[in-house]
Amino acid sequence: MDFGVGQATQIGLSIAHRNGYDHIVTLDADGAHNPKDIPSLLDTHIKQGNLLTIGNRWYQGYTKNIPGAKWWANVFAAHLINRISNLNLPDVACGLRVISADLITVLGKTMDFGFLYETIFYANQVG
């Protein structure tokens, strides 16, 4: 069976939710994120009472190890998502995220990479 990132993430979120976790951290396996950023991201998420907190691979001083085409696709996606949702998110495709259990219960069932974007829209509508 071939799982896309959306379906694989949903399975993990569902298991975490069933086991009573209030906040779930996701992290891409491609080395694009520094695991040392997790405590700070989680702390921000909890203090601000967010449904979704997304890391930012473009923050000052961070070295981009992202292929050019992937980076430009993210810039384009960020422009579209921010325009549609009236947000200002720099890195909409970042896999370093904290997702609250309350958001998991309302997420759609997108099975592919679009799941990352869908979570933004749901969090914006619910929150």
Short mmCIF file of N, CA and C in Angstrom, two decimals:
data_model
loop_
_atom_site.label_atom_id
_atom_site.label_comp_id
_atom_site.label_asym_id
_atom_site.label_seq_id
_atom_site.Cartn_x
_atom_site.Cartn_y
_atom_site.Cartn_z
N MET A 1 0.84 -1.17 0.00
CA MET A 1 0.00 0.00 0.00
C MET A 1 0.89 1.24 0.00
N ASP A 2 0.59 2.20 -0.84
CA ASP A 2 1.40 3.41 -0.98
C ASP A 2 0.72 4.57 -0.25
N PHE A 3 1.33 5.05 0.82
CA PHE A 3 0.79 6.16 1.58
C PHE A 3 1.46 7.46 1.18
N GLY A 4 0.67 8.50 0.98
CA GLY A 4 1.20 9.83 0.79
C GLY A 4 1.46 10.46 2.15
N VAL A 5 2.11 11.61 2.12
CA VAL A 5 2.43 12.29 3.38
C VAL A 5 1.15 12.61 4.16
N GLY A 6 0.09 12.96 3.46
CA GLY A 6 -1.17 13.27 4.14
C GLY A 6 -1.72 12.08 4.88
N GLN A 7 -1.80 10.96 4.21
CA GLN A 7 -2.36 9.76 4.84
C GLN A 7 -1.45 9.25 5.95
N ALA A 8 -0.16 9.25 5.72
CA ALA A 8 0.77 8.79 6.76
C ALA A 8 0.69 9.68 8.00
N THR A 9 0.62 10.99 7.79
CA THR A 9 0.51 11.92 8.91
C THR A 9 -0.81 11.73 9.64
N GLN A 10 -1.89 11.55 8.89
CA GLN A 10 -3.20 11.35 9.52
C GLN A 10 -3.23 10.08 10.37
N ILE A 11 -2.59 9.05 9.91
CA ILE A 11 -2.54 7.81 10.69
C ILE A 11 -1.81 8.07 12.01
N GLY A 12 -0.66 8.74 11.94
CA GLY A 12 0.09 9.06 13.15
C GLY A 12 -0.69 9.96 14.10
N LEU A 13 -1.37 10.97 13.55
CA LEU A 13 -2.18 11.88 14.38
C LEU A 13 -3.32 11.13 15.05
N SER A 14 -3.95 10.24 14.30
CA SER A 14 -5.06 9.47 14.83
C SER A 14 -4.60 8.58 15.99
N ILE A 15 -3.47 7.93 15.84
CA ILE A 15 -2.94 7.08 16.91
C ILE A 15 -2.60 7.92 18.14
N ALA A 16 -1.96 9.06 17.92
CA ALA A 16 -1.61 9.94 19.04
C ALA A 16 -2.87 10.44 19.75
N HIS A 17 -3.88 10.81 18.97
CA HIS A 17 -5.12 11.31 19.54
C HIS A 17 -5.82 10.22 20.35
N ARG A 18 -5.88 9.01 19.81
CA ARG A 18 -6.50 7.88 20.52
C ARG A 18 -5.79 7.58 21.84
N ASN A 19 -4.50 7.88 21.88
CA ASN A 19 -3.71 7.61 23.08
C ASN A 19 -3.67 8.81 24.03
N GLY A 20 -4.48 9.82 23.75
CA GLY A 20 -4.67 10.92 24.69
C GLY A 20 -3.67 12.05 24.64
N TYR A 21 -2.88 12.15 23.59
CA TYR A 21 -1.93 13.25 23.50
C TYR A 21 -2.66 14.54 23.13
N ASP A 22 -2.33 15.63 23.82
CA ASP A 22 -2.95 16.92 23.57
C ASP A 22 -2.27 17.69 22.43
N HIS A 23 -0.96 17.50 22.29
CA HIS A 23 -0.18 18.20 21.28
C HIS A 23 0.73 17.19 20.59
N ILE A 24 0.71 17.21 19.27
CA ILE A 24 1.50 16.26 18.50
C ILE A 24 2.51 17.05 17.66
N VAL A 25 3.76 16.66 17.73
CA VAL A 25 4.83 17.30 16.96
C VAL A 25 5.11 16.42 15.74
N THR A 26 5.16 17.05 14.57
CA THR A 26 5.58 16.33 13.36
C THR A 26 6.92 16.89 12.91
N LEU A 27 7.69 16.06 12.26
CA LEU A 27 9.03 16.42 11.83
C LEU A 27 9.36 15.63 10.58
N ASP A 28 9.77 16.32 9.53
CA ASP A 28 10.15 15.63 8.30
C ASP A 28 11.41 14.79 8.54
N ALA A 29 11.55 13.75 7.78
CA ALA A 29 12.68 12.84 7.94
C ALA A 29 13.85 13.18 7.01
N ASP A 30 13.75 14.29 6.27
CA ASP A 30 14.78 14.61 5.28
C ASP A 30 15.89 15.51 5.80
N GLY A 31 15.90 15.79 7.09
CA GLY A 31 16.96 16.61 7.67
C GLY A 31 16.75 18.10 7.49
N ALA A 32 15.59 18.52 7.03
CA ALA A 32 15.32 19.94 6.79
C ALA A 32 15.05 20.71 8.08
N HIS A 33 14.82 20.00 9.18
CA HIS A 33 14.47 20.64 10.44
C HIS A 33 15.46 20.23 11.52
N ASN A 34 15.71 21.16 12.42
CA ASN A 34 16.59 20.87 13.54
C ASN A 34 15.73 20.44 14.73
N PRO A 35 15.86 19.20 15.18
CA PRO A 35 15.07 18.73 16.32
C PRO A 35 15.25 19.58 17.58
N LYS A 36 16.36 20.32 17.67
CA LYS A 36 16.57 21.20 18.82
C LYS A 36 15.55 22.33 18.87
N ASP A 37 14.85 22.57 17.76
CA ASP A 37 13.82 23.62 17.71
C ASP A 37 12.48 23.17 18.30
N ILE A 38 12.33 21.88 18.56
CA ILE A 38 11.04 21.35 19.03
C ILE A 38 10.61 21.97 20.37
N PRO A 39 11.46 22.03 21.39
CA PRO A 39 11.00 22.60 22.67
C PRO A 39 10.49 24.04 22.54
N SER A 40 11.18 24.85 21.78
CA SER A 40 10.77 26.24 21.58
C SER A 40 9.45 26.32 20.83
N LEU A 41 9.30 25.51 19.77
CA LEU A 41 8.07 25.51 18.99
C LEU A 41 6.90 25.03 19.85
N LEU A 42 7.11 23.99 20.62
CA LEU A 42 6.06 23.46 21.50
C LEU A 42 5.69 24.49 22.57
N ASP A 43 6.68 25.14 23.15
CA ASP A 43 6.44 26.15 24.16
C ASP A 43 5.61 27.31 23.59
N THR A 44 5.96 27.78 22.40
CA THR A 44 5.20 28.84 21.74
C THR A 44 3.77 28.40 21.48
N HIS A 45 3.62 27.19 20.99
CA HIS A 45 2.30 26.63 20.68
C HIS A 45 1.40 26.63 21.92
N ILE A 46 1.92 26.14 23.01
CA ILE A 46 1.14 26.04 24.24
C ILE A 46 0.84 27.42 24.83
N LYS A 47 1.86 28.29 24.90
CA LYS A 47 1.67 29.63 25.47
C LYS A 47 0.65 30.44 24.69
N GLN A 48 0.64 30.30 23.36
CA GLN A 48 -0.27 31.08 22.53
C GLN A 48 -1.63 30.40 22.36
N GLY A 49 -1.76 29.16 22.81
CA GLY A 49 -3.02 28.45 22.69
C GLY A 49 -3.41 28.16 21.25
N ASN A 50 -2.41 27.90 20.42
CA ASN A 50 -2.66 27.65 18.99
C ASN A 50 -3.23 26.27 18.74
N LEU A 51 -3.96 26.15 17.66
CA LEU A 51 -4.37 24.84 17.16
C LEU A 51 -3.26 24.24 16.31
N LEU A 52 -2.52 25.11 15.63
CA LEU A 52 -1.45 24.69 14.72
C LEU A 52 -0.32 25.70 14.82
N THR A 53 0.88 25.21 15.01
CA THR A 53 2.08 26.05 15.00
C THR A 53 3.05 25.44 14.01
N ILE A 54 3.51 26.26 13.08
CA ILE A 54 4.37 25.79 12.00
C ILE A 54 5.76 26.39 12.14
N GLY A 55 6.77 25.55 12.02
CA GLY A 55 8.14 26.03 12.03
C GLY A 55 8.43 26.90 10.81
N ASN A 56 9.62 27.44 10.77
CA ASN A 56 10.00 28.31 9.67
C ASN A 56 11.45 28.01 9.29
N ARG A 57 11.64 27.34 8.17
CA ARG A 57 12.99 27.00 7.71
C ARG A 57 13.73 28.19 7.14
N TRP A 58 13.06 29.34 7.00
CA TRP A 58 13.69 30.50 6.37
C TRP A 58 14.13 31.55 7.39
N TYR A 59 14.00 31.26 8.68
CA TYR A 59 14.34 32.29 9.66
C TYR A 59 15.81 32.68 9.54
N GLN A 60 16.08 33.89 9.98
CA GLN A 60 17.42 34.48 9.83
C GLN A 60 18.49 33.58 10.45
N GLY A 61 19.53 33.37 9.70
CA GLY A 61 20.64 32.57 10.18
C GLY A 61 20.51 31.09 9.90
N TYR A 62 19.36 30.66 9.38
CA TYR A 62 19.16 29.25 9.10
C TYR A 62 19.65 28.96 7.69
N THR A 63 20.47 27.94 7.54
CA THR A 63 20.99 27.57 6.24
C THR A 63 19.96 26.74 5.49
N LYS A 64 19.65 27.18 4.29
CA LYS A 64 18.67 26.45 3.48
C LYS A 64 19.36 25.28 2.78
N ASN A 65 18.91 24.09 3.05
CA ASN A 65 19.37 22.90 2.34
C ASN A 65 18.24 22.37 1.49
N ILE A 66 17.47 23.27 0.93
CA ILE A 66 16.29 22.92 0.15
C ILE A 66 16.62 23.13 -1.32
N PRO A 67 16.36 22.15 -2.17
CA PRO A 67 16.58 22.34 -3.60
C PRO A 67 15.79 23.54 -4.13
N GLY A 68 16.37 24.25 -5.09
CA GLY A 68 15.78 25.47 -5.62
C GLY A 68 14.32 25.34 -6.05
N ALA A 69 13.99 24.29 -6.79
CA ALA A 69 12.61 24.12 -7.27
C ALA A 69 11.65 23.93 -6.10
N LYS A 70 12.08 23.21 -5.09
CA LYS A 70 11.24 22.98 -3.91
C LYS A 70 11.04 24.29 -3.14
N TRP A 71 12.10 25.09 -3.04
CA TRP A 71 12.01 26.37 -2.35
C TRP A 71 11.04 27.30 -3.06
N TRP A 72 11.17 27.40 -4.39
CA TRP A 72 10.28 28.28 -5.15
C TRP A 72 8.83 27.80 -5.10
N ALA A 73 8.62 26.50 -5.11
CA ALA A 73 7.25 25.97 -4.99
C ALA A 73 6.64 26.38 -3.65
N ASN A 74 7.45 26.36 -2.59
CA ASN A 74 6.97 26.77 -1.28
C ASN A 74 6.67 28.27 -1.25
N VAL A 75 7.50 29.07 -1.87
CA VAL A 75 7.26 30.51 -1.94
C VAL A 75 5.94 30.78 -2.65
N PHE A 76 5.71 30.09 -3.74
CA PHE A 76 4.47 30.25 -4.49
C PHE A 76 3.27 29.80 -3.66
N ALA A 77 3.38 28.63 -3.03
CA ALA A 77 2.29 28.12 -2.20
C ALA A 77 2.01 29.07 -1.04
N ALA A 78 3.07 29.60 -0.42
CA ALA A 78 2.88 30.54 0.69
C ALA A 78 2.12 31.78 0.23
N HIS A 79 2.47 32.28 -0.94
CA HIS A 79 1.78 33.45 -1.48
C HIS A 79 0.29 33.16 -1.64
N LEU A 80 -0.03 32.03 -2.26
CA LEU A 80 -1.44 31.68 -2.49
C LEU A 80 -2.20 31.47 -1.17
N ILE A 81 -1.63 30.69 -0.30
CA ILE A 81 -2.31 30.37 0.97
C ILE A 81 -2.49 31.62 1.81
N ASN A 82 -1.47 32.45 1.88
CA ASN A 82 -1.57 33.68 2.66
C ASN A 82 -2.62 34.63 2.08
N ARG A 83 -2.68 34.68 0.78
CA ARG A 83 -3.66 35.56 0.12
C ARG A 83 -5.09 35.07 0.37
N ILE A 84 -5.30 33.78 0.23
CA ILE A 84 -6.64 33.19 0.41
C ILE A 84 -7.08 33.27 1.87
N SER A 85 -6.16 33.00 2.79
CA SER A 85 -6.53 32.88 4.20
C SER A 85 -6.28 34.15 5.01
N ASN A 86 -5.71 35.17 4.38
CA ASN A 86 -5.39 36.43 5.05
C ASN A 86 -4.44 36.20 6.23
N LEU A 87 -3.45 35.34 6.01
CA LEU A 87 -2.41 35.06 6.99
C LEU A 87 -1.08 35.57 6.46
N ASN A 88 -0.04 35.43 7.27
CA ASN A 88 1.30 35.80 6.84
C ASN A 88 2.28 34.73 7.32
N LEU A 89 2.20 33.57 6.69
CA LEU A 89 3.05 32.44 7.05
C LEU A 89 4.19 32.33 6.06
N PRO A 90 5.44 32.35 6.52
CA PRO A 90 6.56 32.30 5.60
C PRO A 90 6.85 30.92 5.01
N ASP A 91 6.54 29.84 5.74
CA ASP A 91 6.95 28.49 5.33
C ASP A 91 5.79 27.52 5.48
N VAL A 92 4.84 27.60 4.55
CA VAL A 92 3.59 26.82 4.66
C VAL A 92 3.79 25.32 4.49
N ALA A 93 4.90 24.91 3.91
CA ALA A 93 5.14 23.48 3.68
C ALA A 93 6.06 22.86 4.73
N CYS A 94 6.41 23.63 5.73
CA CYS A 94 7.31 23.12 6.76
C CYS A 94 6.66 21.95 7.49
N GLY A 95 7.39 20.87 7.61
CA GLY A 95 6.87 19.68 8.28
C GLY A 95 7.08 19.70 9.78
N LEU A 96 7.85 20.68 10.27
CA LEU A 96 8.03 20.83 11.71
C LEU A 96 6.84 21.61 12.23
N ARG A 97 5.92 20.89 12.87
CA ARG A 97 4.65 21.47 13.30
C ARG A 97 4.24 20.92 14.65
N VAL A 98 3.40 21.70 15.32
CA VAL A 98 2.71 21.20 16.50
C VAL A 98 1.23 21.31 16.19
N ILE A 99 0.52 20.22 16.38
CA ILE A 99 -0.90 20.16 16.08
C ILE A 99 -1.64 19.78 17.36
N SER A 100 -2.62 20.59 17.72
CA SER A 100 -3.42 20.30 18.91
C SER A 100 -4.46 19.24 18.62
N ALA A 101 -4.79 18.48 19.64
CA ALA A 101 -5.78 17.41 19.49
C ALA A 101 -7.12 17.96 19.00
N ASP A 102 -7.48 19.17 19.41
CA ASP A 102 -8.74 19.78 18.96
C ASP A 102 -8.79 19.94 17.45
N LEU A 103 -7.67 20.19 16.83
CA LEU A 103 -7.62 20.35 15.37
C LEU A 103 -7.74 18.99 14.68
N ILE A 104 -7.19 17.97 15.27
CA ILE A 104 -7.21 16.63 14.66
C ILE A 104 -8.64 16.17 14.40
N THR A 105 -9.54 16.51 15.30
CA THR A 105 -10.92 16.04 15.17
C THR A 105 -11.67 16.66 14.01
N VAL A 106 -11.19 17.78 13.45
CA VAL A 106 -11.91 18.45 12.36
C VAL A 106 -11.19 18.38 11.02
N LEU A 107 -10.00 17.80 10.98
CA LEU A 107 -9.23 17.75 9.75
C LEU A 107 -9.92 16.91 8.69
N GLY A 108 -9.71 17.30 7.45
CA GLY A 108 -10.24 16.54 6.32
C GLY A 108 -9.42 15.30 6.06
N LYS A 109 -9.62 14.70 4.93
CA LYS A 109 -8.98 13.42 4.62
C LYS A 109 -8.10 13.49 3.38
N THR A 110 -7.47 14.62 3.14
CA THR A 110 -6.56 14.73 2.01
C THR A 110 -5.40 13.77 2.22
N MET A 111 -5.10 12.97 1.21
CA MET A 111 -4.11 11.90 1.36
C MET A 111 -2.71 12.27 0.86
N ASP A 112 -2.58 13.40 0.20
CA ASP A 112 -1.28 13.73 -0.40
C ASP A 112 -0.66 14.93 0.30
N PHE A 113 0.28 15.57 -0.37
CA PHE A 113 1.01 16.70 0.21
C PHE A 113 0.07 17.86 0.55
N GLY A 114 -1.08 17.93 -0.11
CA GLY A 114 -2.06 18.98 0.16
C GLY A 114 -2.53 19.00 1.60
N PHE A 115 -2.34 17.89 2.31
CA PHE A 115 -2.73 17.82 3.71
C PHE A 115 -2.04 18.91 4.52
N LEU A 116 -0.78 19.21 4.21
CA LEU A 116 -0.04 20.25 4.93
C LEU A 116 -0.74 21.59 4.80
N TYR A 117 -1.26 21.87 3.62
CA TYR A 117 -1.95 23.14 3.39
C TYR A 117 -3.35 23.11 3.99
N GLU A 118 -4.00 21.97 3.88
CA GLU A 118 -5.35 21.84 4.42
C GLU A 118 -5.38 22.11 5.92
N THR A 119 -4.37 21.68 6.65
CA THR A 119 -4.35 21.90 8.10
C THR A 119 -4.34 23.40 8.41
N ILE A 120 -3.68 24.19 7.56
CA ILE A 120 -3.64 25.64 7.76
C ILE A 120 -5.04 26.23 7.64
N PHE A 121 -5.77 25.82 6.60
CA PHE A 121 -7.12 26.35 6.39
C PHE A 121 -8.06 25.94 7.52
N TYR A 122 -7.99 24.68 7.94
CA TYR A 122 -8.84 24.22 9.04
C TYR A 122 -8.51 24.98 10.33
N ALA A 123 -7.23 25.13 10.65
CA ALA A 123 -6.84 25.84 11.87
C ALA A 123 -7.31 27.29 11.82
N ASN A 124 -7.24 27.90 10.65
CA ASN A 124 -7.66 29.29 10.49
C ASN A 124 -9.17 29.42 10.64
N GLN A 125 -9.92 28.45 10.15
CA GLN A 125 -11.39 28.50 10.24
C GLN A 125 -11.90 28.19 11.65
N VAL A 126 -11.29 27.19 12.28
CA VAL A 126 -11.74 26.75 13.60
C VAL A 126 -11.26 27.71 14.69
N GLY A 127 -10.00 28.15 14.56
CA GLY A 127 -9.39 29.00 15.59
C GLY A 127 -9.87 30.36 15.51
#
